[in-house]
Amino acid sequence: MPPPPPLPEFTKSVNLKYVKLGYQYLVNNILTFLLIPITISILIQALQLGPAELLNLYKSLNFDFVHIMCSSFLVVYIATFYLMSRPRTIYLVDYACFKPPCSLRVPFAKAMEHGRIILSSQPKAVSFQMKIIERSGLGEETCLPPAIHYLPPEPSMAAAREEAQMVIFSAMDTLLKKTSLKPKDIDILIVNCSLFSPTPSLSAMVVNKYKLRSNIKSFNLSGMGCSAGLISIDLARDLLQVHPNSNAVIVSTEILTPNCYTGNQRSMLLPNCLFRMGGAAILLSNRWSDSRRAKYRLVHVVRTHKGSEDKAYNCVHQEEDPEGHVGISLSIDLMVIAGEALKSNITTIGPLVLPASEQLLFLFSLLGRKIFKKKWKAYVPDFKQAFEHFCIHAGGRAVIDELQKNLQLSAEHVEASRMTLHRFGNTSSSSLWYEMGYIEAKGRMRKGDRVWQIAFGSGFKCNSAVWKCNRTIKKPVDGPWVDCIDRYPVHIPDVVKL
């Protein structure tokens, strides 16, 4: 007797992808499914009543003039209290990114030639720099300030101020032109730059240049690393909550001139290979009149600080090497610490942005691991259901690779980050805005799209901002990407042989 035919495999007979989609739709719309039958039942009962019965029902309620006035007053009072107490909506009207002139580009050949000349007595340090650049993911068009092009570099205070003026004023001029904003209409000014903190401050430099009002609320943030741009967004949001009908301008940059490391310590040579010129100016507003023209609406800002742990505090540290050269030392534990900070951050932001279906799956996974210990596989929430676009700080190839792997993102989701790193390098806190510019230049930003910005910084910090697109954004006719967007994305090899 021949054996019975085998049963079809469940995974082949049922498309699990559609089962999961059905489950997600059911859970995410559970209230709708519960309310629909109740609403239909009430409507059916109401339609069965005639006009006379409805009139008798109204009269039976015994509403007199006093009751109607008191009820109306109560409704108006509750509505007014709600409108006055709810948080103000913060709009991102527009932003502008600094585009360095072509004369400041640093192709690989030039970078290595300068390295050989400056570190002529340290061939191992030169070889180490070459290996880093080969694997960095940077392209041939990244730029460094004029003082670092000299042999040897001339990191003077005057040169640093010139770089700051070039970057900040260029971004500010472009922003004012794009938004038709008058300098006198700026109510709040925040400038963040980690490593260059002159006196007078950079924010005072902007006030002086544009002759801003004497009662402007200005702030200068320093020493807060590559995530300082989102800290500035958070500060601006808090200020706009208590100052109605106001505009806030944020300038995010990193001035490289005084921070070129000329020693031979490997942990301190890394920033030389990755950091490049860049800056951005952003206009935020809480004015209702800006709601139509604004590009985005701020939804959440989540900040995570791991500075209480010594290892995290010291993993990005400005210090002197044994020969007295000042530089930024990067610990070998940096990626591990960044992963822990990211885990804390997404644990906080997950319940705010994830649909109910993903939150339930994560909860079931957590309970399963508690009961069955490590035998139960951990469930990684699918953040692709919460966001259409991801802007991961272009701190380096390893940072982007790690987040793509941990968040299970596709190549397209991290395309903006990789291409920004390739075209502009690590521009510190401003890199997120070059990435937003890339997505817009590709024509991918649609009304209702959600954007997740993720940045890491010294201290150690991981900060996130969530934006919702206010209107479909047309491809820009200007900006840092306009002359090169047609040739992106480009293939970036694992190793570029120099």
CSV table of C-alpha atoms in Angstrom, one decimal:
chain,number,residue,atom,x,y,z
A,1,MET,CA,0.0,0.0,0.0
A,2,PRO,CA,1.6,3.3,-1.0
A,3,PRO,CA,2.3,5.8,1.8
A,4,PRO,CA,-0.2,8.7,2.2
A,5,PRO,CA,0.9,11.9,0.5
A,6,PRO,CA,2.7,14.3,2.9
A,7,LEU,CA,0.8,17.2,4.3
A,8,PRO,CA,1.7,20.5,2.7
A,9,GLU,CA,4.0,22.7,4.7
A,10,PHE,CA,2.2,25.4,6.6
A,11,THR,CA,4.7,28.1,5.6
A,12,LYS,CA,4.2,27.2,1.9
A,13,SER,CA,0.4,26.9,2.0
A,14,VAL,CA,-0.2,30.2,3.8
A,15,ASN,CA,1.6,33.4,3.1
A,16,LEU,CA,2.7,34.5,6.6
A,17,LYS,CA,3.4,38.0,5.4
A,18,TYR,CA,-0.3,38.6,4.7
A,19,VAL,CA,-1.2,36.9,8.0
A,20,LYS,CA,1.0,39.4,9.8
A,21,LEU,CA,-0.4,42.3,7.8
A,22,GLY,CA,-3.9,41.2,8.7
A,23,TYR,CA,-3.0,40.9,12.4
A,24,GLN,CA,-1.4,44.3,12.4
A,25,TYR,CA,-4.4,46.0,10.7
A,26,LEU,CA,-6.8,44.3,13.2
A,27,VAL,CA,-4.8,45.4,16.3
A,28,ASN,CA,-4.0,48.9,15.1
A,29,ASN,CA,-7.7,49.6,14.3
A,30,ILE,CA,-9.3,47.6,17.2
A,31,LEU,CA,-11.2,50.7,18.5
A,32,THR,CA,-12.6,51.4,15.1
A,33,PHE,CA,-13.8,47.8,14.8
A,34,LEU,CA,-15.4,48.0,18.3
A,35,LEU,CA,-17.1,51.3,17.7
A,36,ILE,CA,-18.5,50.6,14.3
A,37,PRO,CA,-21.2,48.0,15.4
A,38,ILE,CA,-22.2,50.2,18.4
A,39,THR,CA,-22.6,53.3,16.1
A,40,ILE,CA,-24.6,51.3,13.6
A,41,SER,CA,-26.9,49.9,16.3
A,42,ILE,CA,-27.6,53.4,17.6
A,43,LEU,CA,-28.3,54.7,14.1
A,44,ILE,CA,-30.8,51.9,13.4
A,45,GLN,CA,-32.7,52.5,16.6
A,46,ALA,CA,-32.8,56.3,15.8
A,47,LEU,CA,-34.1,55.7,12.3
A,48,GLN,CA,-36.9,53.5,13.6
A,49,LEU,CA,-38.3,56.4,15.6
A,50,GLY,CA,-40.7,58.8,13.9
A,51,PRO,CA,-40.6,62.6,14.1
A,52,ALA,CA,-43.2,62.7,16.9
A,53,GLU,CA,-41.3,60.1,19.0
A,54,LEU,CA,-38.1,62.1,18.6
A,55,LEU,CA,-39.9,65.3,19.7
A,56,ASN,CA,-41.3,63.5,22.7
A,57,LEU,CA,-37.9,62.2,23.6
A,58,TYR,CA,-36.4,65.7,23.5
A,59,LYS,CA,-39.2,67.1,25.7
A,60,SER,CA,-38.8,64.3,28.2
A,61,LEU,CA,-35.2,65.5,28.9
A,62,ASN,CA,-36.7,68.6,30.5
A,63,PHE,CA,-34.0,71.0,29.1
A,64,ASP,CA,-34.8,74.6,30.1
A,65,PHE,CA,-33.0,77.9,29.3
A,66,VAL,CA,-30.8,77.7,32.4
A,67,HIS,CA,-29.7,74.1,31.7
A,68,ILE,CA,-28.8,75.0,28.0
A,69,MET,CA,-26.8,78.1,29.1
A,70,CYS,CA,-24.9,76.2,31.8
A,71,SER,CA,-24.2,73.3,29.4
A,72,SER,CA,-23.0,75.7,26.7
A,73,PHE,CA,-20.8,77.6,29.2
A,74,LEU,CA,-19.3,74.2,30.4
A,75,VAL,CA,-18.5,73.2,26.8
A,76,VAL,CA,-16.9,76.5,26.0
A,77,TYR,CA,-14.9,76.4,29.3
A,78,ILE,CA,-13.6,72.8,28.6
A,79,ALA,CA,-12.7,73.6,25.0
A,80,THR,CA,-10.8,76.8,26.1
A,81,PHE,CA,-9.0,75.0,28.8
A,82,TYR,CA,-8.0,72.2,26.4
A,83,LEU,CA,-6.7,74.6,23.8
A,84,MET,CA,-4.8,76.7,26.3
A,85,SER,CA,-3.2,73.7,28.1
A,86,ARG,CA,-2.2,71.5,25.1
A,87,PRO,CA,1.4,71.9,23.8
A,88,ARG,CA,2.0,74.3,21.0
A,89,THR,CA,2.7,72.8,17.6
A,90,ILE,CA,6.3,73.4,16.5
A,91,TYR,CA,6.8,73.7,12.7
A,92,LEU,CA,10.1,73.4,10.8
A,93,VAL,CA,9.5,76.1,8.2
A,94,ASP,CA,12.7,75.4,6.2
A,95,TYR,CA,16.5,74.8,6.6
A,96,ALA,CA,19.7,75.5,4.6
A,97,CYS,CA,22.9,73.6,4.4
A,98,PHE,CA,26.4,75.1,3.8
A,99,LYS,CA,28.0,74.0,0.5
A,100,PRO,CA,31.8,74.3,0.6
A,101,PRO,CA,33.5,75.8,-2.5
A,102,CYS,CA,35.2,73.3,-4.8
A,103,SER,CA,38.6,74.9,-4.0
A,104,LEU,CA,38.5,73.3,-0.5
A,105,ARG,CA,38.0,69.7,-1.7
A,106,VAL,CA,40.4,67.1,-0.3
A,107,PRO,CA,40.8,64.1,-2.7
A,108,PHE,CA,42.4,61.0,-1.4
A,109,ALA,CA,45.7,61.7,-3.2
A,110,LYS,CA,46.0,65.1,-1.5
A,111,ALA,CA,45.0,63.8,1.9
A,112,MET,CA,47.7,61.1,1.8
A,113,GLU,CA,50.4,63.4,0.4
A,114,HIS,CA,49.8,65.8,3.3
A,115,GLY,CA,49.8,63.0,5.7
A,116,ARG,CA,53.2,61.8,4.5
A,117,ILE,CA,54.6,65.3,4.7
A,118,ILE,CA,53.2,66.1,8.2
A,119,LEU,CA,54.0,62.7,9.7
A,120,SER,CA,57.2,62.1,7.7
A,121,SER,CA,58.9,60.6,10.8
A,122,GLN,CA,55.9,58.3,11.6
A,123,PRO,CA,55.4,55.9,8.6
A,124,LYS,CA,53.1,53.6,10.7
A,125,ALA,CA,50.8,56.5,11.5
A,126,VAL,CA,50.6,57.4,7.7
A,127,SER,CA,49.8,53.7,6.9
A,128,PHE,CA,47.1,53.6,9.6
A,129,GLN,CA,45.5,56.8,8.1
A,130,MET,CA,45.6,55.3,4.7
A,131,LYS,CA,43.7,52.2,5.9
A,132,ILE,CA,41.1,54.3,7.6
A,133,ILE,CA,40.5,56.4,4.5
A,134,GLU,CA,40.3,53.4,2.3
A,135,ARG,CA,37.5,51.9,4.4
A,136,SER,CA,35.8,55.2,5.6
A,137,GLY,CA,33.1,55.4,2.9
A,138,LEU,CA,34.1,59.0,2.1
A,139,GLY,CA,34.4,60.2,-1.5
A,140,GLU,CA,36.8,62.5,-3.3
A,141,GLU,CA,34.7,65.7,-2.9
A,142,THR,CA,34.7,66.2,0.8
A,143,CYS,CA,36.1,69.5,2.0
A,144,LEU,CA,38.4,70.9,4.8
A,145,PRO,CA,38.9,74.5,5.8
A,146,PRO,CA,41.7,76.6,4.2
A,147,ALA,CA,44.0,76.6,7.2
A,148,ILE,CA,44.2,72.7,7.1
A,149,HIS,CA,45.3,72.8,3.5
A,150,TYR,CA,48.5,74.6,4.4
A,151,LEU,CA,51.7,72.6,5.0
A,152,PRO,CA,52.0,72.6,7.9
A,153,PRO,CA,48.4,73.4,9.0
A,154,GLU,CA,47.9,76.9,10.6
A,155,PRO,CA,45.2,76.5,13.2
A,156,SER,CA,45.1,80.1,14.4
A,157,MET,CA,42.3,81.8,16.2
A,158,ALA,CA,41.9,84.2,13.3
A,159,ALA,CA,41.6,81.3,10.8
A,160,ALA,CA,39.1,79.5,13.0
A,161,ARG,CA,36.9,82.7,13.1
A,162,GLU,CA,37.1,83.0,9.3
A,163,GLU,CA,35.9,79.4,8.9
A,164,ALA,CA,33.1,80.0,11.4
A,165,GLN,CA,32.0,83.1,9.5
A,166,MET,CA,32.2,81.3,6.1
A,167,VAL,CA,30.0,78.4,7.2
A,168,ILE,CA,27.6,80.1,9.6
A,169,PHE,CA,26.9,83.3,7.5
A,170,SER,CA,26.5,81.3,4.3
A,171,ALA,CA,23.9,79.0,5.9
A,172,MET,CA,22.2,81.9,7.5
A,173,ASP,CA,22.1,84.0,4.3
A,174,THR,CA,20.5,81.1,2.4
A,175,LEU,CA,17.9,80.4,5.1
A,176,LEU,CA,16.9,84.1,5.3
A,177,LYS,CA,16.5,84.1,1.5
A,178,LYS,CA,14.5,80.9,1.3
A,179,THR,CA,12.1,81.8,4.1
A,180,SER,CA,11.9,85.6,3.4
A,181,LEU,CA,12.6,86.0,7.2
A,182,LYS,CA,13.9,89.4,8.3
A,183,PRO,CA,16.6,89.3,10.9
A,184,LYS,CA,14.5,91.6,13.2
A,185,ASP,CA,11.8,88.8,13.3
A,186,ILE,CA,14.1,86.3,14.9
A,187,ASP,CA,13.1,85.8,18.6
A,188,ILE,CA,15.3,82.9,19.6
A,189,LEU,CA,18.8,82.0,18.4
A,190,ILE,CA,20.7,78.8,19.3
A,191,VAL,CA,24.2,78.0,17.9
A,192,ASN,CA,25.8,74.7,18.6
A,193,CYS,CA,29.5,74.0,18.0
A,194,SER,CA,31.3,71.5,20.2
A,195,LEU,CA,35.0,72.2,19.9
A,196,PHE,CA,35.3,75.9,19.0
A,197,SER,CA,34.0,78.2,21.8
A,198,PRO,CA,35.5,81.7,21.3
A,199,THR,CA,34.8,84.9,23.2
A,200,PRO,CA,32.5,86.6,22.2
A,201,SER,CA,30.5,83.5,21.4
A,202,LEU,CA,29.4,82.3,18.0
A,203,SER,CA,25.9,83.3,18.8
A,204,ALA,CA,27.1,86.8,19.6
A,205,MET,CA,28.9,86.8,16.2
A,206,VAL,CA,25.6,86.1,14.5
A,207,VAL,CA,23.8,88.8,16.5
A,208,ASN,CA,26.5,91.3,15.5
A,209,LYS,CA,26.5,90.3,11.8
A,210,TYR,CA,22.7,90.5,11.3
A,211,LYS,CA,22.0,93.2,13.9
A,212,LEU,CA,19.5,91.2,15.7
A,213,ARG,CA,17.2,92.7,18.4
A,214,SER,CA,18.6,93.6,21.8
A,215,ASN,CA,16.0,91.4,23.5
A,216,ILE,CA,16.7,88.3,21.5
A,217,LYS,CA,17.0,85.1,23.5
A,218,SER,CA,20.4,83.7,22.4
A,219,PHE,CA,22.2,80.5,23.4
A,220,ASN,CA,25.6,79.0,22.6
A,221,LEU,CA,26.0,75.3,23.1
A,222,SER,CA,29.5,73.8,23.2
A,223,GLY,CA,31.2,70.5,24.1
A,224,MET,CA,28.1,68.4,23.4
A,225,GLY,CA,29.3,66.4,20.4
A,226,CYS,CA,27.6,65.4,17.1
A,227,SER,CA,24.2,65.0,18.7
A,228,ALA,CA,24.1,68.7,19.8
A,229,GLY,CA,21.9,69.6,16.8
A,230,LEU,CA,19.0,67.6,18.3
A,231,ILE,CA,19.7,69.1,21.7
A,232,SER,CA,19.3,72.5,20.1
A,233,ILE,CA,16.0,71.3,18.6
A,234,ASP,CA,14.8,70.2,22.1
A,235,LEU,CA,15.9,73.5,23.6
A,236,ALA,CA,14.1,75.5,20.9
A,237,ARG,CA,11.0,73.4,21.4
A,238,ASP,CA,10.9,74.1,25.1
A,239,LEU,CA,11.4,77.9,24.5
A,240,LEU,CA,8.7,78.0,21.9
A,241,GLN,CA,6.3,76.4,24.3
A,242,VAL,CA,6.5,79.4,26.6
A,243,HIS,CA,7.0,82.2,24.1
A,244,PRO,CA,3.9,82.4,21.8
A,245,ASN,CA,4.0,83.7,18.2
A,246,SER,CA,7.8,83.3,18.0
A,247,ASN,CA,10.5,82.2,15.5
A,248,ALA,CA,13.6,80.3,16.5
A,249,VAL,CA,16.7,79.9,14.4
A,250,ILE,CA,19.2,77.1,15.1
A,251,VAL,CA,22.7,76.9,13.6
A,252,SER,CA,24.5,73.6,13.8
A,253,THR,CA,28.1,73.3,12.8
A,254,GLU,CA,31.6,72.1,13.8
A,255,ILE,CA,34.6,74.3,13.2
A,256,LEU,CA,37.6,72.1,12.3
A,257,THR,CA,40.5,74.7,12.0
A,258,PRO,CA,41.7,74.6,15.6
A,259,ASN,CA,41.1,70.9,16.0
A,260,CYS,CA,43.5,69.3,13.4
A,261,TYR,CA,45.5,66.7,15.3
A,262,THR,CA,49.2,66.7,14.3
A,263,GLY,CA,50.4,63.8,16.6
A,264,ASN,CA,50.7,60.1,15.9
A,265,GLN,CA,48.3,58.4,18.3
A,266,ARG,CA,46.0,56.1,16.4
A,267,SER,CA,42.9,56.7,18.5
A,268,MET,CA,43.3,60.4,17.9
A,269,LEU,CA,44.0,60.2,14.1
A,270,LEU,CA,40.5,58.9,13.3
A,271,PRO,CA,38.7,62.3,13.5
A,272,ASN,CA,41.2,63.7,11.0
A,273,CYS,CA,40.1,61.0,8.5
A,274,LEU,CA,36.4,61.4,9.0
A,275,PHE,CA,35.4,65.0,9.9
A,276,ARG,CA,34.8,67.5,7.2
A,277,MET,CA,33.3,71.0,6.8
A,278,GLY,CA,29.6,71.5,7.1
A,279,GLY,CA,26.9,73.5,8.7
A,280,ALA,CA,23.1,74.0,8.7
A,281,ALA,CA,20.6,76.8,9.7
A,282,ILE,CA,17.1,75.8,10.7
A,283,LEU,CA,14.0,77.9,11.2
A,284,LEU,CA,11.4,76.7,13.7
A,285,SER,CA,8.1,78.5,14.4
A,286,ASN,CA,5.1,78.1,16.6
A,287,ARG,CA,3.0,80.6,14.6
A,288,TRP,CA,-0.2,79.3,13.2
A,289,SER,CA,0.4,81.4,10.1
A,290,ASP,CA,3.4,79.2,9.3
A,291,SER,CA,1.5,76.0,9.3
A,292,ARG,CA,0.8,75.9,5.6
A,293,ARG,CA,4.2,76.8,4.3
A,294,ALA,CA,6.2,74.8,6.8
A,295,LYS,CA,7.9,71.6,5.6
A,296,TYR,CA,7.6,69.5,8.8
A,297,ARG,CA,6.0,69.3,12.2
A,298,LEU,CA,8.0,68.3,15.2
A,299,VAL,CA,6.4,65.2,16.8
A,300,HIS,CA,8.9,63.9,19.4
A,301,VAL,CA,12.4,64.5,20.8
A,302,VAL,CA,13.9,61.8,22.9
A,303,ARG,CA,17.3,62.2,24.6
A,304,THR,CA,19.4,59.5,26.3
A,305,HIS,CA,22.5,60.3,28.3
A,306,LYS,CA,24.9,57.6,29.5
A,307,GLY,CA,27.4,60.0,31.1
A,308,SER,CA,26.9,58.5,34.6
A,309,GLU,CA,29.0,55.5,33.4
A,310,ASP,CA,32.7,56.1,33.3
A,311,LYS,CA,33.3,54.0,30.3
A,312,ALA,CA,30.7,55.9,28.3
A,313,TYR,CA,31.9,59.3,29.6
A,314,ASN,CA,35.5,58.6,28.4
A,315,CYS,CA,34.8,56.9,25.1
A,316,VAL,CA,35.1,60.3,23.2
A,317,HIS,CA,37.5,62.5,25.0
A,318,GLN,CA,39.5,65.6,24.1
A,319,GLU,CA,43.0,65.3,25.6
A,320,GLU,CA,46.7,65.7,25.0
A,321,ASP,CA,48.9,62.9,23.8
A,322,PRO,CA,52.3,62.2,25.4
A,323,GLU,CA,53.9,64.8,23.1
A,324,GLY,CA,51.5,67.5,24.1
A,325,HIS,CA,49.3,67.5,20.9
A,326,VAL,CA,45.6,68.1,21.6
A,327,GLY,CA,43.1,65.9,19.8
A,328,ILE,CA,39.9,63.8,20.2
A,329,SER,CA,40.5,60.3,21.4
A,330,LEU,CA,38.0,57.6,20.3
A,331,SER,CA,37.8,54.5,22.5
A,332,ILE,CA,37.7,51.0,21.0
A,333,ASP,CA,34.5,50.4,23.0
A,334,LEU,CA,32.8,53.3,21.1
A,335,MET,CA,30.5,51.1,19.0
A,336,VAL,CA,29.5,48.9,22.0
A,337,ILE,CA,28.7,52.0,24.1
A,338,ALA,CA,26.8,53.5,21.1
A,339,GLY,CA,24.7,50.3,20.9
A,340,GLU,CA,23.8,50.5,24.5
A,341,ALA,CA,22.8,54.1,24.2
A,342,LEU,CA,20.7,53.3,21.1
A,343,LYS,CA,19.0,50.5,22.9
A,344,SER,CA,18.0,52.8,25.8
A,345,ASN,CA,16.8,55.4,23.3
A,346,ILE,CA,14.6,53.2,21.2
A,347,THR,CA,13.2,51.6,24.3
A,348,THR,CA,11.9,55.1,25.2
A,349,ILE,CA,10.8,56.1,21.7
A,350,GLY,CA,9.2,52.8,20.7
A,351,PRO,CA,6.0,53.2,22.7
A,352,LEU,CA,5.6,56.7,21.3
A,353,VAL,CA,5.8,55.8,17.7
A,354,LEU,CA,5.3,52.1,17.1
A,355,PRO,CA,1.8,50.8,16.1
A,356,ALA,CA,-0.1,48.7,18.7
A,357,SER,CA,0.6,45.5,16.8
A,358,GLU,CA,4.4,45.9,17.1
A,359,GLN,CA,4.1,46.9,20.8
A,360,LEU,CA,2.1,43.7,21.6
A,361,LEU,CA,4.5,41.5,19.7
A,362,PHE,CA,7.4,43.0,21.6
A,363,LEU,CA,5.6,42.6,24.9
A,364,PHE,CA,4.9,38.9,24.1
A,365,SER,CA,8.5,38.4,23.3
A,366,LEU,CA,9.6,40.0,26.5
A,367,LEU,CA,7.3,37.8,28.6
A,368,GLY,CA,8.4,34.7,26.6
A,369,ARG,CA,12.0,35.5,27.4
A,370,LYS,CA,11.2,36.0,31.1
A,371,ILE,CA,9.4,32.6,31.2
A,372,PHE,CA,11.6,30.5,28.9
A,373,LYS,CA,14.8,32.5,29.4
A,374,LYS,CA,17.1,32.7,26.4
A,375,LYS,CA,15.3,29.9,24.5
A,376,TRP,CA,12.7,32.4,23.3
A,377,LYS,CA,14.1,34.5,20.5
A,378,ALA,CA,14.0,38.3,21.2
A,379,TYR,CA,11.7,40.2,18.9
A,380,VAL,CA,13.1,43.4,17.3
A,381,PRO,CA,10.3,45.9,16.6
A,382,ASP,CA,9.8,46.8,13.0
A,383,PHE,CA,10.5,50.5,13.0
A,384,LYS,CA,9.8,50.6,9.3
A,385,GLN,CA,6.1,50.6,10.2
A,386,ALA,CA,6.6,53.8,12.2
A,387,PHE,CA,8.8,55.7,9.7
A,388,GLU,CA,9.1,56.1,6.0
A,389,HIS,CA,12.6,57.8,6.2
A,390,PHE,CA,15.6,57.3,8.4
A,391,CYS,CA,18.3,60.0,8.9
A,392,ILE,CA,21.2,58.3,10.8
A,393,HIS,CA,24.1,60.5,11.8
A,394,ALA,CA,26.8,60.0,9.2
A,395,GLY,CA,29.5,59.5,11.9
A,396,GLY,CA,31.2,56.8,9.9
A,397,ARG,CA,30.6,53.6,8.0
A,398,ALA,CA,30.6,51.4,11.1
A,399,VAL,CA,27.9,53.5,12.7
A,400,ILE,CA,25.6,53.2,9.7
A,401,ASP,CA,26.3,49.5,9.3
A,402,GLU,CA,25.5,48.8,12.9
A,403,LEU,CA,22.2,50.7,12.9
A,404,GLN,CA,21.1,49.1,9.6
A,405,LYS,CA,21.8,45.7,11.1
A,406,ASN,CA,20.2,46.3,14.5
A,407,LEU,CA,17.1,48.0,13.1
A,408,GLN,CA,16.8,45.6,10.1
A,409,LEU,CA,16.7,48.4,7.6
A,410,SER,CA,17.0,48.1,3.8
A,411,ALA,CA,19.7,49.7,1.7
A,412,GLU,CA,17.3,52.4,0.6
A,413,HIS,CA,16.5,53.3,4.2
A,414,VAL,CA,20.2,54.1,4.9
A,415,GLU,CA,20.9,55.5,1.5
A,416,ALA,CA,20.7,59.1,2.6
A,417,SER,CA,23.2,58.5,5.4
A,418,ARG,CA,25.7,56.6,3.2
A,419,MET,CA,25.6,59.1,0.4
A,420,THR,CA,25.9,62.1,2.8
A,421,LEU,CA,29.0,60.5,4.3
A,422,HIS,CA,30.4,59.9,0.8
A,423,ARG,CA,29.7,63.4,-0.5
A,424,PHE,CA,30.3,65.6,2.5
A,425,GLY,CA,32.0,63.4,5.1
A,426,ASN,CA,31.1,63.5,8.8
A,427,THR,CA,29.9,67.1,9.3
A,428,SER,CA,29.1,66.5,12.9
A,429,SER,CA,25.7,67.8,14.1
A,430,SER,CA,24.7,69.2,10.7
A,431,SER,CA,24.9,65.8,8.9
A,432,LEU,CA,21.2,65.0,9.6
A,433,TRP,CA,20.2,68.1,7.6
A,434,TYR,CA,22.3,67.1,4.6
A,435,GLU,CA,20.5,63.7,4.8
A,436,MET,CA,17.1,65.4,4.9
A,437,GLY,CA,18.2,67.4,1.9
A,438,TYR,CA,19.2,64.2,0.0
A,439,ILE,CA,15.7,62.7,0.5
A,440,GLU,CA,14.1,65.9,-0.7
A,441,ALA,CA,16.4,66.2,-3.7
A,442,LYS,CA,15.4,62.6,-4.7
A,443,GLY,CA,11.8,63.7,-4.6
A,444,ARG,CA,10.9,61.1,-2.0
A,445,MET,CA,9.3,63.2,0.7
A,446,ARG,CA,5.5,63.1,0.6
A,447,LYS,CA,2.8,64.7,2.8
A,448,GLY,CA,2.3,62.6,5.9
A,449,ASP,CA,5.7,60.8,5.7
A,450,ARG,CA,7.4,60.3,9.1
A,451,VAL,CA,11.2,60.9,9.5
A,452,TRP,CA,13.4,59.6,12.3
A,453,GLN,CA,16.6,61.5,13.0
A,454,ILE,CA,19.2,59.6,15.2
A,455,ALA,CA,22.4,61.1,16.4
A,456,PHE,CA,25.2,60.1,18.7
A,457,GLY,CA,27.5,62.4,20.7
A,458,SER,CA,30.2,62.6,23.3
A,459,GLY,CA,29.2,62.3,26.9
A,460,PHE,CA,27.9,59.7,25.8
A,461,LYS,CA,24.5,60.6,24.2
A,462,CYS,CA,22.0,59.2,21.8
A,463,ASN,CA,19.3,61.6,20.7
A,464,SER,CA,16.3,61.2,18.4
A,465,ALA,CA,13.8,63.5,16.8
A,466,VAL,CA,10.6,62.5,14.9
A,467,TRP,CA,9.2,64.8,12.2
A,468,LYS,CA,6.0,64.5,10.1
A,469,CYS,CA,6.0,66.0,6.6
A,470,ASN,CA,3.5,68.8,6.4
A,471,ARG,CA,3.2,68.9,2.6
A,472,THR,CA,4.6,67.0,-0.4
A,473,ILE,CA,8.0,68.6,-1.1
A,474,LYS,CA,9.1,69.3,-4.6
A,475,LYS,CA,12.6,68.7,-5.7
A,476,PRO,CA,14.7,71.8,-4.7
A,477,VAL,CA,16.3,74.0,-7.3
A,478,ASP,CA,19.1,74.9,-5.0
A,479,GLY,CA,21.0,73.5,-2.1
A,480,PRO,CA,24.1,71.3,-1.5
A,481,TRP,CA,22.8,68.4,-3.7
A,482,VAL,CA,21.4,70.2,-6.7
A,483,ASP,CA,24.5,69.7,-8.9
A,484,CYS,CA,25.2,66.1,-8.1
A,485,ILE,CA,22.0,64.4,-7.1
A,486,ASP,CA,21.6,62.8,-10.5
A,487,ARG,CA,24.7,60.7,-10.1
A,488,TYR,CA,23.6,59.4,-6.6
A,489,PRO,CA,23.4,56.8,-5.2
A,490,VAL,CA,26.8,55.6,-6.1
A,491,HIS,CA,28.4,52.2,-5.3
A,492,ILE,CA,30.8,52.5,-2.3
A,493,PRO,CA,33.3,49.6,-2.3
A,494,ASP,CA,34.3,48.0,1.0
A,495,VAL,CA,37.9,49.1,0.3
A,496,VAL,CA,39.1,51.9,-2.0
A,497,LYS,CA,42.7,51.0,-2.9
A,498,LEU,CA,44.9,54.1,-2.8
